[in-house]
Coordinates of N, CA and C in Angstrom, one line a residue:
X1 N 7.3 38.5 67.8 CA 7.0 38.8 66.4 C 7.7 37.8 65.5
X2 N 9.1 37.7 65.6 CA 9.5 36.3 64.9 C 8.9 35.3 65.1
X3 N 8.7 34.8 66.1 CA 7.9 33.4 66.2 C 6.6 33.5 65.3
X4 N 5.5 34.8 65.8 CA 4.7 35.0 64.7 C 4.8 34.2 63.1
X5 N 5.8 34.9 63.1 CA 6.3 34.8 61.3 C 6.8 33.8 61.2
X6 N 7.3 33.0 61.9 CA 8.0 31.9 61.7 C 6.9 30.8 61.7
X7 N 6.2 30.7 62.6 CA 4.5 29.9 63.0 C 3.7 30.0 61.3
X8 N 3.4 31.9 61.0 CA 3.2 31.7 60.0 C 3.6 31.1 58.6
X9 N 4.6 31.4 58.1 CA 5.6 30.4 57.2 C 5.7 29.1 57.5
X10 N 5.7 28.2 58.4 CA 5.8 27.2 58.6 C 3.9 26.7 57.9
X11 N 3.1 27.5 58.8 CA 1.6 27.2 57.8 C 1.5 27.1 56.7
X12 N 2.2 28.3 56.0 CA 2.4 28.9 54.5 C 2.9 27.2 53.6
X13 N 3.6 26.9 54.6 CA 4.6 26.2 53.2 C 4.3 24.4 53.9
X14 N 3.2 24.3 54.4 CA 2.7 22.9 54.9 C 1.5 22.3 53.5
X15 N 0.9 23.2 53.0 CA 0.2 22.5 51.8 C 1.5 22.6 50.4
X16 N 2.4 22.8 50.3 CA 3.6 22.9 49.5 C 4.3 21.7 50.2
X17 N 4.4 21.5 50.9 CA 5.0 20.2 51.7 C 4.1 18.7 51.3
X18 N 2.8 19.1 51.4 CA 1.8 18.1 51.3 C 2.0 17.8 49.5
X19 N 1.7 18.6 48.6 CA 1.3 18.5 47.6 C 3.0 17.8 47.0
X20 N 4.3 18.0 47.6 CA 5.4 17.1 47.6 C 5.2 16.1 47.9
X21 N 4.7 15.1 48.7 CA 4.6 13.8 49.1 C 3.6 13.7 48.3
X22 N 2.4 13.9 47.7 CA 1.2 13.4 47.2 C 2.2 13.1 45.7
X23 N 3.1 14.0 45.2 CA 4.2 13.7 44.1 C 4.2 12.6 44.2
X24 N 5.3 12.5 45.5 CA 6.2 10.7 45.3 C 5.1 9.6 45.4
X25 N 4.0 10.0 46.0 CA 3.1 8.5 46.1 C 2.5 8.3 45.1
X26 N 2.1 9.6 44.3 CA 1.8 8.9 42.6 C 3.0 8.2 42.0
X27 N 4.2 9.1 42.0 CA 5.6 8.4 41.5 C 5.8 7.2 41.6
X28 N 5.8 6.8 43.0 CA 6.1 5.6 43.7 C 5.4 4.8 44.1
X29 N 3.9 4.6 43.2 CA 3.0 3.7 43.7 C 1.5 3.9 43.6
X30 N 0.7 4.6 44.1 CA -0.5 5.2 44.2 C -1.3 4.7 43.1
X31 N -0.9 5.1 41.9 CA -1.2 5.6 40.6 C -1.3 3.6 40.0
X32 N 0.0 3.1 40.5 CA 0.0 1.8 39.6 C -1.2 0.9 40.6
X33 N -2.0 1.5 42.4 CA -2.6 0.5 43.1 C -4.1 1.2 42.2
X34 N -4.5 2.1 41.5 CA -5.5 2.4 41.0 C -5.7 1.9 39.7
X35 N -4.5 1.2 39.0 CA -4.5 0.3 37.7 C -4.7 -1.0 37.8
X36 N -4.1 -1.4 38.8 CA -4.7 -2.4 39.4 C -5.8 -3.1 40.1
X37 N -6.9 -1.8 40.2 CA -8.1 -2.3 40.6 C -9.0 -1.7 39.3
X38 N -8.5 -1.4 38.3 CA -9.4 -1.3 37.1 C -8.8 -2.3 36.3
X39 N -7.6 -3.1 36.5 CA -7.5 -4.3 35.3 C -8.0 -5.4 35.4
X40 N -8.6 -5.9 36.9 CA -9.6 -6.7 36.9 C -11.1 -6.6 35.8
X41 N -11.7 -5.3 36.4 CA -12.9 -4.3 35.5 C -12.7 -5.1 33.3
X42 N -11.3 -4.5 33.5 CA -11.5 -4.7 32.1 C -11.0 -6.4 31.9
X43 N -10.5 -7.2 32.6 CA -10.3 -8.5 32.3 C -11.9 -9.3 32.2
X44 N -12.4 -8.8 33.0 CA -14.2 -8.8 33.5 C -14.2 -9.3 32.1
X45 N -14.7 -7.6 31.7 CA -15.5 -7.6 30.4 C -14.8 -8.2 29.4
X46 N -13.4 -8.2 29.1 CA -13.2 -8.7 27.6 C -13.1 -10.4 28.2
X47 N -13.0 -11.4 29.1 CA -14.0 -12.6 29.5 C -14.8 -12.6 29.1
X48 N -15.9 -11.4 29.1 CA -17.1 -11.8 29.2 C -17.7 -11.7 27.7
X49 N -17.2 -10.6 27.3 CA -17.2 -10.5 25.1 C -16.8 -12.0 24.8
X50 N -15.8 -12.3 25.0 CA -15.2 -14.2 24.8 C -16.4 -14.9 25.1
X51 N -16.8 -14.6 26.1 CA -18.1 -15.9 26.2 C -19.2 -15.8 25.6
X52 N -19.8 -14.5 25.3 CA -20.5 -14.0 24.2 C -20.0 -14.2 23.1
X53 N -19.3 -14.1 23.1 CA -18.9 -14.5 21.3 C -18.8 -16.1 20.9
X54 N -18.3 -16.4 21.9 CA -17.9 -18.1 22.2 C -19.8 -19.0 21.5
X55 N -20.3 -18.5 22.7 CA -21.6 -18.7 22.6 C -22.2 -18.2 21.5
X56 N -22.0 -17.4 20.8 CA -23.0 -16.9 19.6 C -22.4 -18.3 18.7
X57 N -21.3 -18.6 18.4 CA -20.3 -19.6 17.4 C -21.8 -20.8 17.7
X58 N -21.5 -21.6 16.2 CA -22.2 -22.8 16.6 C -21.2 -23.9 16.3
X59 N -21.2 -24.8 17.3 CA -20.2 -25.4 17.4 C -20.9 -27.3 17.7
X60 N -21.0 -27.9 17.4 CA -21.3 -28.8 17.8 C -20.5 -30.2 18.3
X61 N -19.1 -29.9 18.0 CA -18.0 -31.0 18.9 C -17.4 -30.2 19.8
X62 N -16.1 -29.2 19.4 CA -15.1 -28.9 20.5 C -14.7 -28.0 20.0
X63 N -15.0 -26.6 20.8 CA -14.3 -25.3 20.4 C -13.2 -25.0 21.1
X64 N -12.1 -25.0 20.3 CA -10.9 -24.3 20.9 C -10.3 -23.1 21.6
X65 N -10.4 -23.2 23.2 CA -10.3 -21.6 23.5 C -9.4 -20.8 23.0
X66 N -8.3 -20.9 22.4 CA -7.6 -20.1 21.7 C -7.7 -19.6 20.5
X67 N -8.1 -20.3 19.7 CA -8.7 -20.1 18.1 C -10.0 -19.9 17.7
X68 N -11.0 -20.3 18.4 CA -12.2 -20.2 18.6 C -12.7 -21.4 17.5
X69 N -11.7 -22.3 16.9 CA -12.0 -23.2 15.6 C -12.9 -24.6 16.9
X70 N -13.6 -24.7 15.5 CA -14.6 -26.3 16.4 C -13.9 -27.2 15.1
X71 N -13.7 -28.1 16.0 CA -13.0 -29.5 15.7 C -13.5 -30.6 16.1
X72 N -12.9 -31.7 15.5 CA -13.0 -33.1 16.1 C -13.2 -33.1 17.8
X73 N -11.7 -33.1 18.2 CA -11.7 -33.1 19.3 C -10.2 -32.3 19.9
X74 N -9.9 -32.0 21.3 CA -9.2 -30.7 21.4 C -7.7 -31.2 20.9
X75 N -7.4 -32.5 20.5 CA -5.9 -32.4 20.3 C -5.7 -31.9 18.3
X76 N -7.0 -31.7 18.4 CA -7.3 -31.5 16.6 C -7.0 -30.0 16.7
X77 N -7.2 -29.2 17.4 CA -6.8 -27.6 17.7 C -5.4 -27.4 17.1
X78 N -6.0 -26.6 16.3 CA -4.7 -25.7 15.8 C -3.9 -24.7 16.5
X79 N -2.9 -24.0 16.4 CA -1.9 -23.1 17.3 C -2.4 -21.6 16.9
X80 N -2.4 -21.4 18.1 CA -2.7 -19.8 17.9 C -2.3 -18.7 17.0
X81 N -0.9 -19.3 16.9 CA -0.3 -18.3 15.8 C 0.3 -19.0 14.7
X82 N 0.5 -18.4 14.1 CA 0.7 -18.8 12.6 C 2.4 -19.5 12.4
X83 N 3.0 -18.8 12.9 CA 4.4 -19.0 13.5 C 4.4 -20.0 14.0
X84 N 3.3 -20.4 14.6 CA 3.9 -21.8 15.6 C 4.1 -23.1 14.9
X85 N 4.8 -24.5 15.6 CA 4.2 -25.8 15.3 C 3.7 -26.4 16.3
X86 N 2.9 -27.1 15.9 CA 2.0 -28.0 16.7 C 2.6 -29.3 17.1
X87 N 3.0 -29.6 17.9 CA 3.5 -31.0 18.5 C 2.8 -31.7 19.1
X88 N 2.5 -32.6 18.7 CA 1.4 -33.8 19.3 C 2.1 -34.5 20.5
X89 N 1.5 -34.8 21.8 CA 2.4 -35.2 22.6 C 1.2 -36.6 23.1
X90 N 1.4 -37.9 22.8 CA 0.0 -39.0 22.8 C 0.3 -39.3 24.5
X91 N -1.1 -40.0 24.8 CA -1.2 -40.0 25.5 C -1.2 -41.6 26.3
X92 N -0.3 -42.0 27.5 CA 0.0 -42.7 27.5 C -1.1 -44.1 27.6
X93 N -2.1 -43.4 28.2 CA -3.5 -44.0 28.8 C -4.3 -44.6 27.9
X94 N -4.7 -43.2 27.1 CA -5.7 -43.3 26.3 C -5.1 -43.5 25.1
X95 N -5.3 -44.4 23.7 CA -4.3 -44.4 22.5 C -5.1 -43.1 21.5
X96 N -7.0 -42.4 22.4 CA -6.9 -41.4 21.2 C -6.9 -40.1 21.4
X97 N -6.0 -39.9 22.5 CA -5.7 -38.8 23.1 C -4.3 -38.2 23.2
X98 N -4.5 -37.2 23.2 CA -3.3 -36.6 23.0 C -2.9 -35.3 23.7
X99 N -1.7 -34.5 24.2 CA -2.2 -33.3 24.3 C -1.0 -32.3 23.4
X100 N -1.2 -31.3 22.9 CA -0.9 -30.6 22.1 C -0.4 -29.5 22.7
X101 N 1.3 -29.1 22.1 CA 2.4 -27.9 22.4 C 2.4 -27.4 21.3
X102 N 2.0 -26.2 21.7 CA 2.7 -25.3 20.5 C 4.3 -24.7 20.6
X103 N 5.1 -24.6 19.8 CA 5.9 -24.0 19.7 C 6.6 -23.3 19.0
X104 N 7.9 -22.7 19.1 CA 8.1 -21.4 17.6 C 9.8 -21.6 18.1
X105 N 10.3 -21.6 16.8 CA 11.7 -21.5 16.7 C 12.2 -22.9 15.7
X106 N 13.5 -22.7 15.8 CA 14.3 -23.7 14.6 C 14.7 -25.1 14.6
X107 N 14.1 -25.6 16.1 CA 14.1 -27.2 16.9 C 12.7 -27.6 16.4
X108 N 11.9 -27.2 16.3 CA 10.5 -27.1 16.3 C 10.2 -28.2 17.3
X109 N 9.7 -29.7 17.0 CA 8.9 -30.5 18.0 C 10.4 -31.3 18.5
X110 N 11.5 -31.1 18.2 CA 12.6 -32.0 18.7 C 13.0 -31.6 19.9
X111 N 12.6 -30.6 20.7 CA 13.1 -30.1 22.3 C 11.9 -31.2 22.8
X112 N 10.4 -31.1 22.1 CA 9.3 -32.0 23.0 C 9.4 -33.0 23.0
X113 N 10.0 -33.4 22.1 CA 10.0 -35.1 21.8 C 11.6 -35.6 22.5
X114 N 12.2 -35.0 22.5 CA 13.2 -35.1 23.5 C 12.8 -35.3 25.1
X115 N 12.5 -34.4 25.2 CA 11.8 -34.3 26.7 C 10.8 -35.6 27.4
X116 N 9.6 -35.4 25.9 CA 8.9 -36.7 26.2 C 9.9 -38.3 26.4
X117 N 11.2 -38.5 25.4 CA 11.4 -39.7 25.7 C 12.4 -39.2 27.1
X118 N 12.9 -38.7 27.5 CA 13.4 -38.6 29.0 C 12.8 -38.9 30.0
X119 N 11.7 -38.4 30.1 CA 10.5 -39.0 31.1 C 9.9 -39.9 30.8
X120 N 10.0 -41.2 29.6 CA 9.1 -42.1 30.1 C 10.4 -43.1 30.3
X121 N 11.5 -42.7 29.9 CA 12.6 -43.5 30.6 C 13.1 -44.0 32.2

């Protein structure tokens, strides 16, 4: 009769057991592998609004993926944020080429242009 009872309670308290570990795997995981296959889903579509929108623009030289501004040409692109400065960095090849850093803070283009003359030394 104990065994009975014990057989049964042990039944009793096996979906209470279960529904504890289904806890920790949301806790610990589960939950973030299901966010993860819907952040693709939504990187999808807001690419895909970008390209639609990109394409509606009329642009007839060079549209800037970041700003969506049409320019000259891409070292004519402005910085995404307002905050930033724009650092021209030329190019050694070409004399009308360039490629363009943005940056933010109180050095402004004197860390790049540092940098740049260290490397062609």
């Amino acid at each position: 009769m104990q065994f009975r009872n014990l057989a049964f309670l042990l039944v009793a308290c096996l979906p209470l057991a279960n529904a504890q570990f289904n806890f920790f795997d949301h806790m610990f995981g589960h939950p973030q592998q299901q966010q993860k296959q819907q952040q693709p889903q939504q990187q999808q579509s807001s690419d895909s609004q970008w390209m639609a929108y990109s394409e509606a623009l009329s642009c007839s030289q060079y549209l800037c993926q970041d700003t969506l501004a049409c320019v000259k040409r891409p070292a004519d692109c402005p910085c995404p944020n307002t905050e930033d400065t724009k650092c021209t960095v030329p190019d050694a090849l070409e004399t009308d080429a360039a490629t363009v850093v943005c940056v933010r803070g109180v050095e402004g283009c004197t860390l790049i242009e540092r940098l740049m003359h260290s490397y062609s030394t």
